[in-house]
PDB file of C-alpha atoms in Angstrom:
ATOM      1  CA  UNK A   1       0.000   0.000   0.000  1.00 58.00           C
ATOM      2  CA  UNK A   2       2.612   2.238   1.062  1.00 63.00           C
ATOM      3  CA  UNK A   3       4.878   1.693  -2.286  1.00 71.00           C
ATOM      4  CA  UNK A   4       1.147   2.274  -3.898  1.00 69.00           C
ATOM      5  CA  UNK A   5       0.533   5.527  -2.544  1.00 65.00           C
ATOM      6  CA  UNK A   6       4.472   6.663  -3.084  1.00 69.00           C
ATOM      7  CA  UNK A   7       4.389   6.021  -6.722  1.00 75.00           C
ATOM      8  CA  UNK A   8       1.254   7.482  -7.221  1.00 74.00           C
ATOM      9  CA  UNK A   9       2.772  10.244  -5.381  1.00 76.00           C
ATOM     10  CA  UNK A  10       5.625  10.930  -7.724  1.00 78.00           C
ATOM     11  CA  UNK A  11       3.291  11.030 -10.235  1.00 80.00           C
ATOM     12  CA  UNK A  12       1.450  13.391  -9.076  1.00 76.00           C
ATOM     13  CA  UNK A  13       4.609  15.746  -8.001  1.00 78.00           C
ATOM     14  CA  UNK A  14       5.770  14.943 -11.777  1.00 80.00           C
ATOM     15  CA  UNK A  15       2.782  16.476 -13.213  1.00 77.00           C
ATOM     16  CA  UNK A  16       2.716  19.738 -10.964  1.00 78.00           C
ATOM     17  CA  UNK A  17       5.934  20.218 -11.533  1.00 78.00           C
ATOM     18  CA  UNK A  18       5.404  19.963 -15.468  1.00 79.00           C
ATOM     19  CA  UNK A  19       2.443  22.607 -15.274  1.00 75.00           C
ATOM     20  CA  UNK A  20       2.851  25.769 -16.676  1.00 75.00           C
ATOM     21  CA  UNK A  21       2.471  29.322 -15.170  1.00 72.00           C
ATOM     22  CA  UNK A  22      -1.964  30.034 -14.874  1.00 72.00           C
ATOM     23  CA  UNK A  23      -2.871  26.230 -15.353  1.00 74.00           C
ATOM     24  CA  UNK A  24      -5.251  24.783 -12.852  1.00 75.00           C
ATOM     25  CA  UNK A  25      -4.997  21.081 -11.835  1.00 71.00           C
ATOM     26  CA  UNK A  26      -7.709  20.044  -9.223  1.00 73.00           C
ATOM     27  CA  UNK A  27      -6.968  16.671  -7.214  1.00 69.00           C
ATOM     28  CA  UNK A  28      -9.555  15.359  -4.589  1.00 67.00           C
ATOM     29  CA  UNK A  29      -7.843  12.715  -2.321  1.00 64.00           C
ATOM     30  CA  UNK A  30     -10.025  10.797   0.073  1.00 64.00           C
ATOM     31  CA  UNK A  31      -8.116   7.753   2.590  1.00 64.00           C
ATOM     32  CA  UNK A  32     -10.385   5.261   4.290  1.00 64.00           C
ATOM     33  CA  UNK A  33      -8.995   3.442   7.433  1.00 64.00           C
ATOM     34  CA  UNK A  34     -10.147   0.006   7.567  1.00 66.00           C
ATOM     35  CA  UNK A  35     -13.234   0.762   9.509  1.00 67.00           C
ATOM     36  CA  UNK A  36     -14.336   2.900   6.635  1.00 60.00           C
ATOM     37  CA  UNK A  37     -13.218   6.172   8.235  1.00 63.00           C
ATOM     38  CA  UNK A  38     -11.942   8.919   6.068  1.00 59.00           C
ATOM     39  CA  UNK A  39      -8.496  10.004   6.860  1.00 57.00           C
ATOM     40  CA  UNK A  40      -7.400  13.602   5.359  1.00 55.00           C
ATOM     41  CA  UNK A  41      -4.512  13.824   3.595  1.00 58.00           C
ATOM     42  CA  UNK A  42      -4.023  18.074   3.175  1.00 60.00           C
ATOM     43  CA  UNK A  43      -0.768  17.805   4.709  1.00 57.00           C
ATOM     44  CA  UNK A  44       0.460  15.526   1.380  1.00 60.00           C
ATOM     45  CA  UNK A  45      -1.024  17.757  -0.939  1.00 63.00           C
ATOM     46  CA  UNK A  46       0.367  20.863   0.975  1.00 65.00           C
ATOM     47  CA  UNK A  47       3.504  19.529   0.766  1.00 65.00           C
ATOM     48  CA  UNK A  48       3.235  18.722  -3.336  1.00 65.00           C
ATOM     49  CA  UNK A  49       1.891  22.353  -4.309  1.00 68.00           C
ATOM     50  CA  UNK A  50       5.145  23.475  -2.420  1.00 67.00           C
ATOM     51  CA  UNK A  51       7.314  21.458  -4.568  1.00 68.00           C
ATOM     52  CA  UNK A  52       5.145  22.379  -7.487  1.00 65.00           C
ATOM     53  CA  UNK A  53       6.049  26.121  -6.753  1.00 67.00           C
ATOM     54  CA  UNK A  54       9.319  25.553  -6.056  1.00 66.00           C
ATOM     55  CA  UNK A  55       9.817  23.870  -9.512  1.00 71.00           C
ATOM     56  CA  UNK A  56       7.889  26.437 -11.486  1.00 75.00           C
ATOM     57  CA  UNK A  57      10.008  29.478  -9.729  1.00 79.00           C
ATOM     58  CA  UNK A  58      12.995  27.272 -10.926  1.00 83.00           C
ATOM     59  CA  UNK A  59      11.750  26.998 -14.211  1.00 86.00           C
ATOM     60  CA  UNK A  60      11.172  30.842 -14.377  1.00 88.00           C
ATOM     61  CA  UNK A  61      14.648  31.595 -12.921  1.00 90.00           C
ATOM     62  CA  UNK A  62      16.066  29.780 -15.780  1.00 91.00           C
ATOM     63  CA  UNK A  63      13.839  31.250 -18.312  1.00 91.00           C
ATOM     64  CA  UNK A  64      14.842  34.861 -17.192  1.00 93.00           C
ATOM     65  CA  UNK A  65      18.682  33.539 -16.827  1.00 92.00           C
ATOM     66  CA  UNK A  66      18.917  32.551 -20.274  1.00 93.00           C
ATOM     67  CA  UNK A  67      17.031  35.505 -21.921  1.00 92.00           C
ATOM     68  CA  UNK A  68      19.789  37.686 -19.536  1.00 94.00           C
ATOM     69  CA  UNK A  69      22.783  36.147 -20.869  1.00 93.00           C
ATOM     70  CA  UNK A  70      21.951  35.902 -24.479  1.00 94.00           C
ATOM     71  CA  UNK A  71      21.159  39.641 -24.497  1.00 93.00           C
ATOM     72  CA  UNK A  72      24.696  39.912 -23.204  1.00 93.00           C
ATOM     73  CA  UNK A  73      24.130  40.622 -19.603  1.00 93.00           C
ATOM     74  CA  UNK A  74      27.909  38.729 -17.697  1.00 91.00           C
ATOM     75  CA  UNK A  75      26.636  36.841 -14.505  1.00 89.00           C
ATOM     76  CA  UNK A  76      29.577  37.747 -13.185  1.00 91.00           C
ATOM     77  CA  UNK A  77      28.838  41.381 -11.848  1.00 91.00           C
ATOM     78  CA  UNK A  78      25.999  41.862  -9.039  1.00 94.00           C
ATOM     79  CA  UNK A  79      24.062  44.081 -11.924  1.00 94.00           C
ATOM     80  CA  UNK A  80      22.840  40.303 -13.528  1.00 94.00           C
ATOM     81  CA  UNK A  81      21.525  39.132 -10.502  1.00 95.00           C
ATOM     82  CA  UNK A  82      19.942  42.234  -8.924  1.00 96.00           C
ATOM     83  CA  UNK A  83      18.060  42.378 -12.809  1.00 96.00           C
ATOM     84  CA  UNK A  84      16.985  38.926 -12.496  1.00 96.00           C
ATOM     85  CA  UNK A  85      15.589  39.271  -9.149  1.00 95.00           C
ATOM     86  CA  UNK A  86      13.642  42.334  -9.801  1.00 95.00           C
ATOM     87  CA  UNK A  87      12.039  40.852 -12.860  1.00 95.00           C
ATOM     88  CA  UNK A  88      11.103  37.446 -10.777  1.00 94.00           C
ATOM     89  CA  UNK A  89       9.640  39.960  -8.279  1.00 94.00           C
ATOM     90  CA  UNK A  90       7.660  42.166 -10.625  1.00 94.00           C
ATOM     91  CA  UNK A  91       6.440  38.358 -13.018  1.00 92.00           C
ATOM     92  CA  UNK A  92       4.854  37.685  -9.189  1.00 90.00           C
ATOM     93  CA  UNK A  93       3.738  41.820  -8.973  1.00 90.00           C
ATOM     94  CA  UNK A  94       3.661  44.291 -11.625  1.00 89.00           C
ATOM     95  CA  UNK A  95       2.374  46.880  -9.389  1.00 91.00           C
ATOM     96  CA  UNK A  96       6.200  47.157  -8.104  1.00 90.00           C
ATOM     97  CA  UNK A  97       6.884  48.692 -11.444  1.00 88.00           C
ATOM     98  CA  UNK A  98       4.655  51.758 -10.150  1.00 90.00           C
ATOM     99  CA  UNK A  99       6.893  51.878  -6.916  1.00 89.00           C
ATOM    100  CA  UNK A 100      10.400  51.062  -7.988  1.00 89.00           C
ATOM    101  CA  UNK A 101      12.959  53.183  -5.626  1.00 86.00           C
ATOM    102  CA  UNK A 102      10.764  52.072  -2.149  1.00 88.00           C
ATOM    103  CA  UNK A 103       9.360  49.250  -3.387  1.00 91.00           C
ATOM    104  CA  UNK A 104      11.302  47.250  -6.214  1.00 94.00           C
ATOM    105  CA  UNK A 105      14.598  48.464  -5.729  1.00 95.00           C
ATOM    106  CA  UNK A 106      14.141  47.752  -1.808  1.00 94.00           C
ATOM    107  CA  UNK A 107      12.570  44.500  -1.992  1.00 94.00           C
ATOM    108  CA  UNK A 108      16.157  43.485  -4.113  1.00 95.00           C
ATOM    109  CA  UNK A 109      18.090  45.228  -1.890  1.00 95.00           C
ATOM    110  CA  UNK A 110      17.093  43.243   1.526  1.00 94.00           C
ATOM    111  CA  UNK A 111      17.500  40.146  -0.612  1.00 94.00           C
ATOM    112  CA  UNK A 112      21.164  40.554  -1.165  1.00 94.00           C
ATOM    113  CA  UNK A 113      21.283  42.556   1.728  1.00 95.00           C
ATOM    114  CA  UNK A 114      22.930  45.675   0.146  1.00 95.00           C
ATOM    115  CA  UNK A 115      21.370  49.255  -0.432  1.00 95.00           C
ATOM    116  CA  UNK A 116      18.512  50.437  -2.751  1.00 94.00           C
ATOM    117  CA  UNK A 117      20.431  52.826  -4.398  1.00 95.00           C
ATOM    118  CA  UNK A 118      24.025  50.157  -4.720  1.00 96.00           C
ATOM    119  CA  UNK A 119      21.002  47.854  -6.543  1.00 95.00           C
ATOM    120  CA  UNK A 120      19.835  50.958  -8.850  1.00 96.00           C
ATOM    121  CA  UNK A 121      23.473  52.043  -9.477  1.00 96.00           C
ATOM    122  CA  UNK A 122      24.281  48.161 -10.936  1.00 96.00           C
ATOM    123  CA  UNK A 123      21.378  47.467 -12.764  1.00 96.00           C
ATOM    124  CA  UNK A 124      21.842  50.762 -14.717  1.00 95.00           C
ATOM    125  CA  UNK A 125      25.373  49.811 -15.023  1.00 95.00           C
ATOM    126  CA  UNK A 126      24.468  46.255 -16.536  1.00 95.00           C
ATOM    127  CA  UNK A 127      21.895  47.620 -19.190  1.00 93.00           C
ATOM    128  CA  UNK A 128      24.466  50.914 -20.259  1.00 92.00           C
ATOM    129  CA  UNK A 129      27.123  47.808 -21.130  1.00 93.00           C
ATOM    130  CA  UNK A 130      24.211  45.290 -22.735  1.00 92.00           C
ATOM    131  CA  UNK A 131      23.302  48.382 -24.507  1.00 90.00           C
ATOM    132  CA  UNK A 132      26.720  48.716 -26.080  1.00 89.00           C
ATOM    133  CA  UNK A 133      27.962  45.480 -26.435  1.00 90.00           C
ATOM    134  CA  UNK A 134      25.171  43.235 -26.354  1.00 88.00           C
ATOM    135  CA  UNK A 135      23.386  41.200 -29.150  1.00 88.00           C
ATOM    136  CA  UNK A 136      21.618  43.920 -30.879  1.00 85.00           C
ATOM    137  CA  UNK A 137      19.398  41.201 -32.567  1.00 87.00           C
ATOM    138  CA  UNK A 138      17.612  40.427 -29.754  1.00 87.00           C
ATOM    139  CA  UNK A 139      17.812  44.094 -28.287  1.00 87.00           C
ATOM    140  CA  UNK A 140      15.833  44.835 -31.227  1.00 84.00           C
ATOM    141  CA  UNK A 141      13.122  41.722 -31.040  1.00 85.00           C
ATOM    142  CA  UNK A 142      12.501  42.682 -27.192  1.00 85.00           C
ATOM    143  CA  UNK A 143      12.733  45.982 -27.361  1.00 83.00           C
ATOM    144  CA  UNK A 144      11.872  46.869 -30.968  1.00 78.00           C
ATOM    145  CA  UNK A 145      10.110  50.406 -31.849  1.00 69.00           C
ATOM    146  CA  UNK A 146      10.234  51.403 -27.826  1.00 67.00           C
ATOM    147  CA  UNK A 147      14.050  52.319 -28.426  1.00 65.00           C
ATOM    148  CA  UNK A 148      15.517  55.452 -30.034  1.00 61.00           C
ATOM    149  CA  UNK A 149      18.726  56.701 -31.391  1.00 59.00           C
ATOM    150  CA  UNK A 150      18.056  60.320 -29.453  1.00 64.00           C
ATOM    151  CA  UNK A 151      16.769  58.281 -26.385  1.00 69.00           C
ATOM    152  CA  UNK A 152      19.043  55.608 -26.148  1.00 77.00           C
ATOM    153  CA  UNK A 153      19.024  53.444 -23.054  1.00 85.00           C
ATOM    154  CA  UNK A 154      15.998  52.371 -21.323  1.00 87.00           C
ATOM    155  CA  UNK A 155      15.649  53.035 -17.738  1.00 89.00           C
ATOM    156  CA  UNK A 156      15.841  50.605 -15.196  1.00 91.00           C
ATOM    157  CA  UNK A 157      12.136  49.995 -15.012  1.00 91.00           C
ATOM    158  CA  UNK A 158      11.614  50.519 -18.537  1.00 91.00           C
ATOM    159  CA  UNK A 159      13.968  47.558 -19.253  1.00 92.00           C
ATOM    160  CA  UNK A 160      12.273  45.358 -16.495  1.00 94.00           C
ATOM    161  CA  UNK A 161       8.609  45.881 -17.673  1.00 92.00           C
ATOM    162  CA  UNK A 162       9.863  44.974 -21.316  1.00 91.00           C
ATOM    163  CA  UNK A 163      11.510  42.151 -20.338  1.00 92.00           C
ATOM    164  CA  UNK A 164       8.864  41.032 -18.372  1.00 92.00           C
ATOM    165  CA  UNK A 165       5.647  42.271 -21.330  1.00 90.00           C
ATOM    166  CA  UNK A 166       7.997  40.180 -23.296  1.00 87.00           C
ATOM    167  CA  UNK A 167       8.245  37.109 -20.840  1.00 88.00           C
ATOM    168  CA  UNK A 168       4.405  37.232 -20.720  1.00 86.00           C
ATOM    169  CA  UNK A 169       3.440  37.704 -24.500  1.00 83.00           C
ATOM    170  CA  UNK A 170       6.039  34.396 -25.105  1.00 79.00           C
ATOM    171  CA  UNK A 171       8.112  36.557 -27.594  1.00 74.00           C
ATOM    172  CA  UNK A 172      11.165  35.598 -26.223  1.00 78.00           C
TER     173      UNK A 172
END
């Protein structure tokens, strides 16, 4: 019974960790003891939409990971990772974009337990070199017509909430 219930288990972690971001899968799970008295099992399922999220923020991490380094970001300067955070952040809440210095930039900040404006300073950093030396290609795909000549760089928030419209609308 027990090896029953693990596999069946596994399967079920295997296909919550396989859904994608908005898909609904509904599971009803009733145990009877022998005497025919139901036994709840929340605690399991609890425990399997945890590892569901868990997978799915992994999955997203990635995503936003790769998209960063083949626009030319180097994960080797704190500007990558304070980027990839914030866009995590505002996939969960877009309403941060509205709020970035107290809200966005902060919420980064305590993460990696610097300062708001250190966080501001080396995302703007990261973007000015992506913007020079990055893969213009895909610059253009994300960003297309929102970029000028006489504008140049988007802001901070500007690149997030492209990034992120971008994420969203599958175009990249």
């Amino acid at each position: 019974m027990k090896d029953e219930l693990f596999t069946t288990m596994n399967e079920l972690a295997k296909k919550i960790s396989e859904l994608e971001k908005g898909e609904i899968l509904r599971i009803e799970i009733t145990k009877y003891n022998k005497d025919n008295t139901e036994v709840s099992l929340k605690t399991k399922l609890s425990e399997l939409e945890s590892i569901a999220e868990e997978t799915t923020s992994k999955k997203i991490e990635k995503r936003i990971a790769k998209i960063l380094t083949e626009l030319g970001f180097r994960c080797n300067v704190r500007g990558y990772y304070y980027i990839k955070n914030a866009i995590m952040l505002v996939l969960d809440d877009t309403n941060l974009l509205y709020n970035i210095t107290k809200g966005l930039y902060l919420s980064v900040a305590e993460k990696h337990e610097t300062t708001p404006s250190k966080v501001e300073r080396d995302m703007r950093h990261s973007i000015e070199r992506v913007w020079k030396e990055g893969n213009i290609e895909l610059i253009n795909k994300i960003f297309g017509y929102t970029i000028s000549k006489d504008k140049g760089k988007p802001s901070n928030s500007e690149f997030i909430s492209q990034i992120v419209n971008a994420m969203q609308m599958n175009l990249i």
